[in-house]
Amino acid sequence: MKLSRLVAPALAALVVAAPAVAAAGLLAGRRPEGLGAPGGRLSPCRPSPNCVCSQAADAAHFIEPLPFPPSATGAMAALRRVVESMERTRIVRADEGYLYAEFASRLLGFVDDVEFALDPAARVIHVRSASRLGSRDFGVNRRRIEEIRARLAAAGG
């Protein structure tokens, strides 16, 4: 029996089951503890390659922070508008100088935790985007932050 005869039914079952799995939140994982930016520091990335952070010391996880315009309050408001405009996003916490959102994948509902911490002295917004489950993200977290950077720039922020 050819392998394709075995794989095709399994893939078909996955496609049929995917919406139910996503709706049930079975692949969402649990919200991690230790989120926030105490002392202006976001949590470090785990060793796995499914996280980016502007405060990471290693090149594999590092991503540039987001610049912000003269008004720190305006920067966080613009950032919130951009994040809210993105699909499958939920703002969990929005404090002065800190924003935390969950982004869910379209097909299976995997959740990524994305944090933003204002650093007024450096005139940047630090970012951290990490997948809850698995070890690889195929560049999704890095692309998401770059998309947010581009949208902020287009909005004049």
Short mmCIF file of N, CA and C in Angstrom, two decimals:
data_model
loop_
_atom_site.label_atom_id
_atom_site.label_comp_id
_atom_site.label_asym_id
_atom_site.label_seq_id
_atom_site.Cartn_x
_atom_site.Cartn_y
_atom_site.Cartn_z
N MET A 1 0.85 -1.18 0.00
CA MET A 1 0.00 0.00 0.00
C MET A 1 0.89 1.23 0.00
N LYS A 2 0.57 2.17 -0.83
CA LYS A 2 1.35 3.39 -0.92
C LYS A 2 1.08 4.27 0.29
N LEU A 3 2.11 5.02 0.66
CA LEU A 3 1.99 5.93 1.79
C LEU A 3 0.92 6.98 1.55
N SER A 4 0.77 7.43 0.31
CA SER A 4 -0.23 8.45 0.00
C SER A 4 -1.64 7.97 0.30
N ARG A 5 -1.90 6.68 0.19
CA ARG A 5 -3.22 6.14 0.53
C ARG A 5 -3.49 6.21 2.02
N LEU A 6 -2.44 6.21 2.80
CA LEU A 6 -2.60 6.33 4.25
C LEU A 6 -2.66 7.79 4.70
N VAL A 7 -1.88 8.61 4.04
CA VAL A 7 -1.79 10.02 4.44
C VAL A 7 -3.03 10.81 4.04
N ALA A 8 -3.55 10.58 2.86
CA ALA A 8 -4.69 11.34 2.36
C ALA A 8 -5.89 11.29 3.31
N PRO A 9 -6.31 10.12 3.80
CA PRO A 9 -7.45 10.10 4.73
C PRO A 9 -7.14 10.83 6.04
N ALA A 10 -5.91 10.73 6.51
CA ALA A 10 -5.53 11.41 7.75
C ALA A 10 -5.60 12.92 7.57
N LEU A 11 -5.12 13.42 6.43
CA LEU A 11 -5.19 14.85 6.15
C LEU A 11 -6.63 15.31 6.00
N ALA A 12 -7.45 14.52 5.36
CA ALA A 12 -8.86 14.86 5.20
C ALA A 12 -9.54 14.95 6.57
N ALA A 13 -9.24 14.01 7.44
CA ALA A 13 -9.81 14.03 8.79
C ALA A 13 -9.36 15.27 9.55
N LEU A 14 -8.11 15.65 9.38
CA LEU A 14 -7.58 16.84 10.05
C LEU A 14 -8.30 18.09 9.57
N VAL A 15 -8.50 18.20 8.26
CA VAL A 15 -9.19 19.36 7.70
C VAL A 15 -10.62 19.44 8.22
N VAL A 16 -11.29 18.31 8.32
CA VAL A 16 -12.67 18.28 8.80
C VAL A 16 -12.73 18.60 10.29
N ALA A 17 -11.77 18.11 11.06
CA ALA A 17 -11.77 18.30 12.51
C ALA A 17 -11.22 19.65 12.94
N ALA A 18 -10.45 20.31 12.10
CA ALA A 18 -9.76 21.56 12.48
C ALA A 18 -10.70 22.61 13.06
N PRO A 19 -11.84 22.92 12.44
CA PRO A 19 -12.71 23.94 13.02
C PRO A 19 -13.22 23.58 14.41
N ALA A 20 -13.54 22.31 14.62
CA ALA A 20 -14.03 21.88 15.94
C ALA A 20 -12.92 21.96 16.98
N VAL A 21 -11.72 21.58 16.60
CA VAL A 21 -10.58 21.66 17.51
C VAL A 21 -10.32 23.11 17.89
N ALA A 22 -10.32 24.01 16.90
CA ALA A 22 -10.09 25.43 17.16
C ALA A 22 -11.19 26.00 18.03
N ALA A 23 -12.45 25.67 17.72
CA ALA A 23 -13.58 26.20 18.49
C ALA A 23 -13.53 25.75 19.93
N ALA A 24 -13.06 24.55 20.16
CA ALA A 24 -12.99 24.03 21.52
C ALA A 24 -11.79 24.59 22.29
N GLY A 25 -10.90 25.27 21.58
CA GLY A 25 -9.73 25.84 22.24
C GLY A 25 -8.72 24.80 22.70
N LEU A 26 -8.75 23.64 22.07
CA LEU A 26 -7.88 22.54 22.50
C LEU A 26 -6.41 22.83 22.25
N LEU A 27 -6.09 23.71 21.31
CA LEU A 27 -4.70 24.01 21.01
C LEU A 27 -4.31 25.42 21.45
N ALA A 28 -5.15 26.05 22.26
CA ALA A 28 -4.86 27.40 22.73
C ALA A 28 -3.80 27.40 23.82
N GLY A 29 -3.73 26.34 24.60
CA GLY A 29 -2.79 26.31 25.72
C GLY A 29 -3.26 27.22 26.84
N ARG A 30 -2.50 27.22 27.92
CA ARG A 30 -2.84 28.07 29.06
C ARG A 30 -2.02 29.34 29.03
N ARG A 31 -2.62 30.42 29.50
CA ARG A 31 -1.91 31.69 29.57
C ARG A 31 -0.71 31.52 30.50
N PRO A 32 0.48 31.92 30.03
CA PRO A 32 1.67 31.74 30.87
C PRO A 32 1.68 32.69 32.07
N GLU A 33 2.34 32.26 33.10
CA GLU A 33 2.53 33.12 34.26
C GLU A 33 3.76 33.98 34.02
N GLY A 34 3.88 35.05 34.76
CA GLY A 34 5.07 35.88 34.67
C GLY A 34 5.05 36.89 33.55
N LEU A 35 3.86 37.12 32.95
CA LEU A 35 3.79 38.16 31.92
C LEU A 35 3.76 39.51 32.60
N GLY A 36 4.09 40.52 31.86
CA GLY A 36 4.17 41.88 32.40
C GLY A 36 5.57 42.40 32.16
N ALA A 37 5.82 43.59 32.66
CA ALA A 37 7.13 44.20 32.46
C ALA A 37 7.62 44.83 33.76
N PRO A 38 7.83 44.01 34.80
CA PRO A 38 8.32 44.59 36.04
C PRO A 38 9.70 45.22 35.83
N GLY A 39 9.84 46.46 36.27
CA GLY A 39 11.11 47.16 36.09
C GLY A 39 11.42 47.44 34.63
N GLY A 40 10.39 47.39 33.77
CA GLY A 40 10.59 47.66 32.36
C GLY A 40 11.14 46.48 31.56
N ARG A 41 11.23 45.32 32.19
CA ARG A 41 11.79 44.13 31.51
C ARG A 41 10.69 43.12 31.20
N LEU A 42 10.63 42.72 29.94
CA LEU A 42 9.73 41.65 29.53
C LEU A 42 10.39 40.31 29.84
N SER A 43 9.60 39.26 29.96
CA SER A 43 10.15 37.93 30.22
C SER A 43 11.09 37.52 29.09
N PRO A 44 12.15 36.81 29.42
CA PRO A 44 13.03 36.33 28.35
C PRO A 44 12.37 35.21 27.56
N CYS A 45 12.83 35.01 26.34
CA CYS A 45 12.34 33.91 25.51
C CYS A 45 12.90 32.60 26.03
N ARG A 46 12.11 31.53 25.88
CA ARG A 46 12.65 30.19 26.13
C ARG A 46 13.65 29.87 25.04
N PRO A 47 14.44 28.82 25.19
CA PRO A 47 15.43 28.48 24.16
C PRO A 47 14.83 28.11 22.80
N SER A 48 13.56 27.71 22.76
CA SER A 48 12.95 27.30 21.49
C SER A 48 12.83 28.50 20.53
N PRO A 49 12.82 28.24 19.23
CA PRO A 49 12.81 29.32 18.24
C PRO A 49 11.42 29.88 17.91
N ASN A 50 10.51 29.89 18.88
CA ASN A 50 9.16 30.39 18.59
C ASN A 50 8.83 31.66 19.37
N CYS A 51 9.85 32.50 19.55
CA CYS A 51 9.70 33.72 20.32
C CYS A 51 10.66 34.78 19.80
N VAL A 52 10.21 36.03 19.81
CA VAL A 52 11.09 37.16 19.54
C VAL A 52 10.89 38.19 20.65
N CYS A 53 11.97 38.90 20.97
CA CYS A 53 11.89 39.91 22.02
C CYS A 53 12.93 40.99 21.76
N SER A 54 12.53 42.23 21.92
CA SER A 54 13.46 43.33 21.69
C SER A 54 14.48 43.48 22.81
N GLN A 55 14.31 42.74 23.88
CA GLN A 55 15.27 42.78 24.98
C GLN A 55 16.11 41.50 25.05
N ALA A 56 15.99 40.65 24.04
CA ALA A 56 16.77 39.41 24.00
C ALA A 56 18.24 39.72 23.73
N ALA A 57 19.12 38.96 24.36
CA ALA A 57 20.56 39.16 24.18
C ALA A 57 21.10 38.38 22.98
N ASP A 58 20.37 37.35 22.53
CA ASP A 58 20.86 36.53 21.42
C ASP A 58 20.18 36.92 20.12
N ALA A 59 20.91 36.79 19.03
CA ALA A 59 20.44 37.21 17.71
C ALA A 59 19.23 36.42 17.23
N ALA A 60 19.14 35.15 17.61
CA ALA A 60 18.02 34.32 17.14
C ALA A 60 16.68 34.83 17.63
N HIS A 61 16.64 35.37 18.83
CA HIS A 61 15.39 35.85 19.41
C HIS A 61 15.21 37.36 19.32
N PHE A 62 16.27 38.09 19.03
CA PHE A 62 16.20 39.55 19.05
C PHE A 62 15.41 40.11 17.87
N ILE A 63 14.64 41.15 18.17
CA ILE A 63 13.95 41.93 17.16
C ILE A 63 14.03 43.38 17.62
N GLU A 64 14.12 44.31 16.69
CA GLU A 64 14.22 45.73 17.04
C GLU A 64 12.94 46.17 17.76
N PRO A 65 13.08 47.04 18.76
CA PRO A 65 11.88 47.60 19.41
C PRO A 65 11.16 48.54 18.44
N LEU A 66 9.95 48.91 18.78
CA LEU A 66 9.18 49.84 17.96
C LEU A 66 9.50 51.27 18.37
N PRO A 67 9.77 52.16 17.43
CA PRO A 67 9.98 53.57 17.79
C PRO A 67 8.63 54.21 18.11
N PHE A 68 8.65 55.33 18.83
CA PHE A 68 7.39 56.02 19.05
C PHE A 68 7.55 57.52 18.88
N PRO A 69 6.43 58.20 18.52
CA PRO A 69 6.46 59.65 18.31
C PRO A 69 6.58 60.39 19.64
N PRO A 70 6.63 61.71 19.61
CA PRO A 70 6.86 62.50 20.82
C PRO A 70 5.94 62.20 22.00
N SER A 71 4.71 61.86 21.76
CA SER A 71 3.77 61.60 22.85
C SER A 71 3.73 60.11 23.18
N ALA A 72 4.18 59.76 24.38
CA ALA A 72 4.14 58.35 24.79
C ALA A 72 2.70 57.86 24.85
N THR A 73 1.80 58.69 25.36
CA THR A 73 0.40 58.30 25.44
C THR A 73 -0.15 58.06 24.05
N GLY A 74 0.18 58.93 23.11
CA GLY A 74 -0.27 58.77 21.74
C GLY A 74 0.29 57.51 21.10
N ALA A 75 1.52 57.16 21.44
CA ALA A 75 2.15 55.97 20.88
C ALA A 75 1.41 54.71 21.33
N MET A 76 1.09 54.63 22.61
CA MET A 76 0.40 53.44 23.10
C MET A 76 -1.02 53.37 22.56
N ALA A 77 -1.67 54.52 22.39
CA ALA A 77 -3.02 54.53 21.81
C ALA A 77 -2.98 54.08 20.36
N ALA A 78 -1.99 54.56 19.61
CA ALA A 78 -1.84 54.14 18.20
C ALA A 78 -1.54 52.65 18.12
N LEU A 79 -0.68 52.17 19.00
CA LEU A 79 -0.34 50.75 19.04
C LEU A 79 -1.59 49.92 19.32
N ARG A 80 -2.38 50.34 20.28
CA ARG A 80 -3.61 49.60 20.62
C ARG A 80 -4.56 49.55 19.42
N ARG A 81 -4.70 50.67 18.71
CA ARG A 81 -5.57 50.68 17.53
C ARG A 81 -5.07 49.69 16.48
N VAL A 82 -3.77 49.66 16.26
CA VAL A 82 -3.20 48.73 15.28
C VAL A 82 -3.46 47.29 15.70
N VAL A 83 -3.18 46.97 16.95
CA VAL A 83 -3.36 45.60 17.44
C VAL A 83 -4.83 45.19 17.34
N GLU A 84 -5.73 46.08 17.76
CA GLU A 84 -7.16 45.77 17.70
C GLU A 84 -7.66 45.57 16.27
N SER A 85 -6.99 46.18 15.30
CA SER A 85 -7.42 46.05 13.91
C SER A 85 -7.00 44.72 13.28
N MET A 86 -6.15 43.99 13.95
CA MET A 86 -5.64 42.72 13.39
C MET A 86 -6.61 41.58 13.70
N GLU A 87 -6.68 40.61 12.81
CA GLU A 87 -7.63 39.50 12.96
C GLU A 87 -7.27 38.57 14.11
N ARG A 88 -8.29 38.00 14.71
CA ARG A 88 -8.17 36.98 15.76
C ARG A 88 -7.31 37.46 16.92
N THR A 89 -7.52 38.70 17.32
CA THR A 89 -6.74 39.32 18.38
C THR A 89 -7.65 39.70 19.54
N ARG A 90 -7.13 39.52 20.74
CA ARG A 90 -7.88 39.92 21.93
C ARG A 90 -6.94 40.66 22.87
N ILE A 91 -7.30 41.89 23.21
CA ILE A 91 -6.52 42.65 24.20
C ILE A 91 -6.88 42.08 25.57
N VAL A 92 -5.88 41.65 26.31
CA VAL A 92 -6.10 41.08 27.63
C VAL A 92 -5.85 42.13 28.71
N ARG A 93 -4.82 42.93 28.50
CA ARG A 93 -4.47 43.93 29.52
C ARG A 93 -3.89 45.16 28.82
N ALA A 94 -4.37 46.31 29.22
CA ALA A 94 -3.87 47.57 28.68
C ALA A 94 -3.72 48.55 29.83
N ASP A 95 -2.50 48.76 30.26
CA ASP A 95 -2.19 49.71 31.32
C ASP A 95 -1.39 50.84 30.71
N GLU A 96 -1.17 51.87 31.48
CA GLU A 96 -0.31 52.95 31.00
C GLU A 96 1.09 52.39 30.78
N GLY A 97 1.53 52.39 29.54
CA GLY A 97 2.88 51.91 29.23
C GLY A 97 3.01 50.42 29.03
N TYR A 98 1.91 49.66 29.05
CA TYR A 98 1.99 48.21 28.85
C TYR A 98 0.73 47.73 28.14
N LEU A 99 0.91 46.83 27.17
CA LEU A 99 -0.21 46.24 26.44
C LEU A 99 0.08 44.76 26.26
N TYR A 100 -0.92 43.93 26.53
CA TYR A 100 -0.79 42.48 26.35
C TYR A 100 -1.97 41.99 25.53
N ALA A 101 -1.68 41.27 24.46
CA ALA A 101 -2.72 40.74 23.58
C ALA A 101 -2.45 39.29 23.26
N GLU A 102 -3.52 38.59 22.94
CA GLU A 102 -3.43 37.20 22.47
C GLU A 102 -3.84 37.18 21.00
N PHE A 103 -3.04 36.50 20.21
CA PHE A 103 -3.31 36.32 18.78
C PHE A 103 -3.56 34.84 18.54
N ALA A 104 -4.66 34.49 17.89
CA ALA A 104 -4.98 33.09 17.60
C ALA A 104 -4.77 32.81 16.12
N SER A 105 -4.21 31.62 15.83
CA SER A 105 -4.01 31.25 14.44
C SER A 105 -5.37 30.92 13.80
N ARG A 106 -5.45 31.10 12.50
CA ARG A 106 -6.71 30.92 11.78
C ARG A 106 -7.17 29.48 11.76
N LEU A 107 -6.30 28.57 11.46
CA LEU A 107 -6.74 27.19 11.22
C LEU A 107 -7.01 26.41 12.50
N LEU A 108 -6.05 26.34 13.40
CA LEU A 108 -6.21 25.48 14.57
C LEU A 108 -6.35 26.24 15.90
N GLY A 109 -6.29 27.55 15.87
CA GLY A 109 -6.50 28.32 17.08
C GLY A 109 -5.33 28.32 18.05
N PHE A 110 -4.11 28.06 17.56
CA PHE A 110 -2.92 28.19 18.42
C PHE A 110 -2.85 29.65 18.89
N VAL A 111 -2.46 29.87 20.14
CA VAL A 111 -2.42 31.23 20.69
C VAL A 111 -0.98 31.66 20.93
N ASP A 112 -0.69 32.89 20.52
CA ASP A 112 0.59 33.53 20.80
C ASP A 112 0.33 34.68 21.76
N ASP A 113 1.24 34.86 22.70
CA ASP A 113 1.16 35.95 23.67
C ASP A 113 2.08 37.07 23.20
N VAL A 114 1.53 38.28 23.08
CA VAL A 114 2.29 39.41 22.56
C VAL A 114 2.21 40.55 23.57
N GLU A 115 3.39 41.04 23.96
CA GLU A 115 3.47 42.10 24.96
C GLU A 115 4.23 43.30 24.41
N PHE A 116 3.84 44.47 24.89
CA PHE A 116 4.48 45.73 24.51
C PHE A 116 4.72 46.53 25.79
N ALA A 117 5.93 47.03 25.98
CA ALA A 117 6.27 47.82 27.16
C ALA A 117 6.96 49.11 26.73
N LEU A 118 6.37 50.21 27.13
CA LEU A 118 6.91 51.52 26.78
C LEU A 118 8.19 51.81 27.56
N ASP A 119 9.21 52.28 26.85
CA ASP A 119 10.47 52.71 27.47
C ASP A 119 10.68 54.17 27.06
N PRO A 120 10.12 55.11 27.84
CA PRO A 120 10.19 56.52 27.44
C PRO A 120 11.61 57.07 27.37
N ALA A 121 12.50 56.59 28.22
CA ALA A 121 13.88 57.08 28.21
C ALA A 121 14.58 56.73 26.90
N ALA A 122 14.34 55.53 26.39
CA ALA A 122 14.95 55.10 25.13
C ALA A 122 14.09 55.49 23.92
N ARG A 123 12.88 56.01 24.17
CA ARG A 123 11.94 56.40 23.12
C ARG A 123 11.57 55.24 22.20
N VAL A 124 11.32 54.08 22.83
CA VAL A 124 10.92 52.89 22.09
C VAL A 124 9.82 52.15 22.86
N ILE A 125 9.18 51.24 22.16
CA ILE A 125 8.25 50.31 22.79
C ILE A 125 8.88 48.93 22.62
N HIS A 126 9.23 48.29 23.74
CA HIS A 126 9.80 46.95 23.67
C HIS A 126 8.69 45.96 23.38
N VAL A 127 9.04 44.89 22.69
CA VAL A 127 8.06 43.89 22.26
C VAL A 127 8.53 42.49 22.62
N ARG A 128 7.57 41.63 22.83
CA ARG A 128 7.83 40.20 23.01
C ARG A 128 6.64 39.47 22.42
N SER A 129 6.89 38.52 21.53
CA SER A 129 5.84 37.73 20.91
C SER A 129 6.27 36.28 20.96
N ALA A 130 5.47 35.43 21.63
CA ALA A 130 5.87 34.04 21.84
C ALA A 130 4.69 33.09 21.68
N SER A 131 4.96 31.96 21.06
CA SER A 131 3.95 30.91 20.93
C SER A 131 3.82 30.17 22.26
N ARG A 132 2.60 29.81 22.61
CA ARG A 132 2.38 29.06 23.86
C ARG A 132 2.78 27.61 23.73
N LEU A 133 2.47 27.02 22.59
CA LEU A 133 2.69 25.59 22.41
C LEU A 133 3.70 25.35 21.28
N GLY A 134 4.31 24.19 21.32
CA GLY A 134 5.23 23.80 20.25
C GLY A 134 6.60 24.43 20.42
N SER A 135 7.46 24.13 19.47
CA SER A 135 8.80 24.69 19.56
C SER A 135 9.13 25.55 18.34
N ARG A 136 8.42 25.39 17.26
CA ARG A 136 8.67 26.19 16.06
C ARG A 136 7.43 27.01 15.72
N ASP A 137 7.67 28.17 15.14
CA ASP A 137 6.54 29.00 14.72
C ASP A 137 6.65 29.41 13.25
N PHE A 138 7.68 28.92 12.56
CA PHE A 138 7.88 29.20 11.14
C PHE A 138 7.92 30.71 10.85
N GLY A 139 8.43 31.47 11.82
CA GLY A 139 8.61 32.91 11.64
C GLY A 139 7.38 33.76 11.88
N VAL A 140 6.30 33.16 12.37
CA VAL A 140 5.04 33.88 12.55
C VAL A 140 5.20 35.04 13.53
N ASN A 141 5.85 34.83 14.66
CA ASN A 141 5.98 35.89 15.66
C ASN A 141 6.79 37.07 15.13
N ARG A 142 7.87 36.78 14.44
CA ARG A 142 8.70 37.85 13.87
C ARG A 142 7.93 38.64 12.80
N ARG A 143 7.23 37.93 11.93
CA ARG A 143 6.45 38.61 10.89
C ARG A 143 5.34 39.46 11.50
N ARG A 144 4.72 38.99 12.57
CA ARG A 144 3.65 39.75 13.21
C ARG A 144 4.18 41.09 13.73
N ILE A 145 5.32 41.05 14.41
CA ILE A 145 5.87 42.30 14.95
C ILE A 145 6.26 43.23 13.81
N GLU A 146 6.82 42.70 12.73
CA GLU A 146 7.18 43.55 11.59
C GLU A 146 5.93 44.13 10.93
N GLU A 147 4.84 43.37 10.90
CA GLU A 147 3.58 43.90 10.37
C GLU A 147 3.07 45.04 11.25
N ILE A 148 3.16 44.86 12.56
CA ILE A 148 2.72 45.93 13.48
C ILE A 148 3.60 47.16 13.28
N ARG A 149 4.91 46.96 13.13
CA ARG A 149 5.83 48.09 12.88
C ARG A 149 5.41 48.85 11.61
N ALA A 150 5.12 48.10 10.54
CA ALA A 150 4.73 48.72 9.27
C ALA A 150 3.39 49.46 9.40
N ARG A 151 2.45 48.87 10.09
CA ARG A 151 1.15 49.54 10.27
C ARG A 151 1.28 50.81 11.10
N LEU A 152 2.12 50.77 12.13
CA LEU A 152 2.35 51.98 12.93
C LEU A 152 2.98 53.07 12.08
N ALA A 153 3.95 52.71 11.27
CA ALA A 153 4.62 53.69 10.40
C ALA A 153 3.61 54.28 9.42
N ALA A 154 2.76 53.43 8.84
CA ALA A 154 1.76 53.90 7.89
C ALA A 154 0.74 54.83 8.55
N ALA A 155 0.49 54.61 9.85
CA ALA A 155 -0.46 55.44 10.59
C ALA A 155 0.19 56.72 11.10
N GLY A 156 1.48 56.86 10.83
CA GLY A 156 2.18 58.06 11.28
C GLY A 156 2.71 57.96 12.68
N GLY A 157 2.76 56.71 13.22
CA GLY A 157 3.22 56.53 14.59
C GLY A 157 4.57 55.92 14.70
#
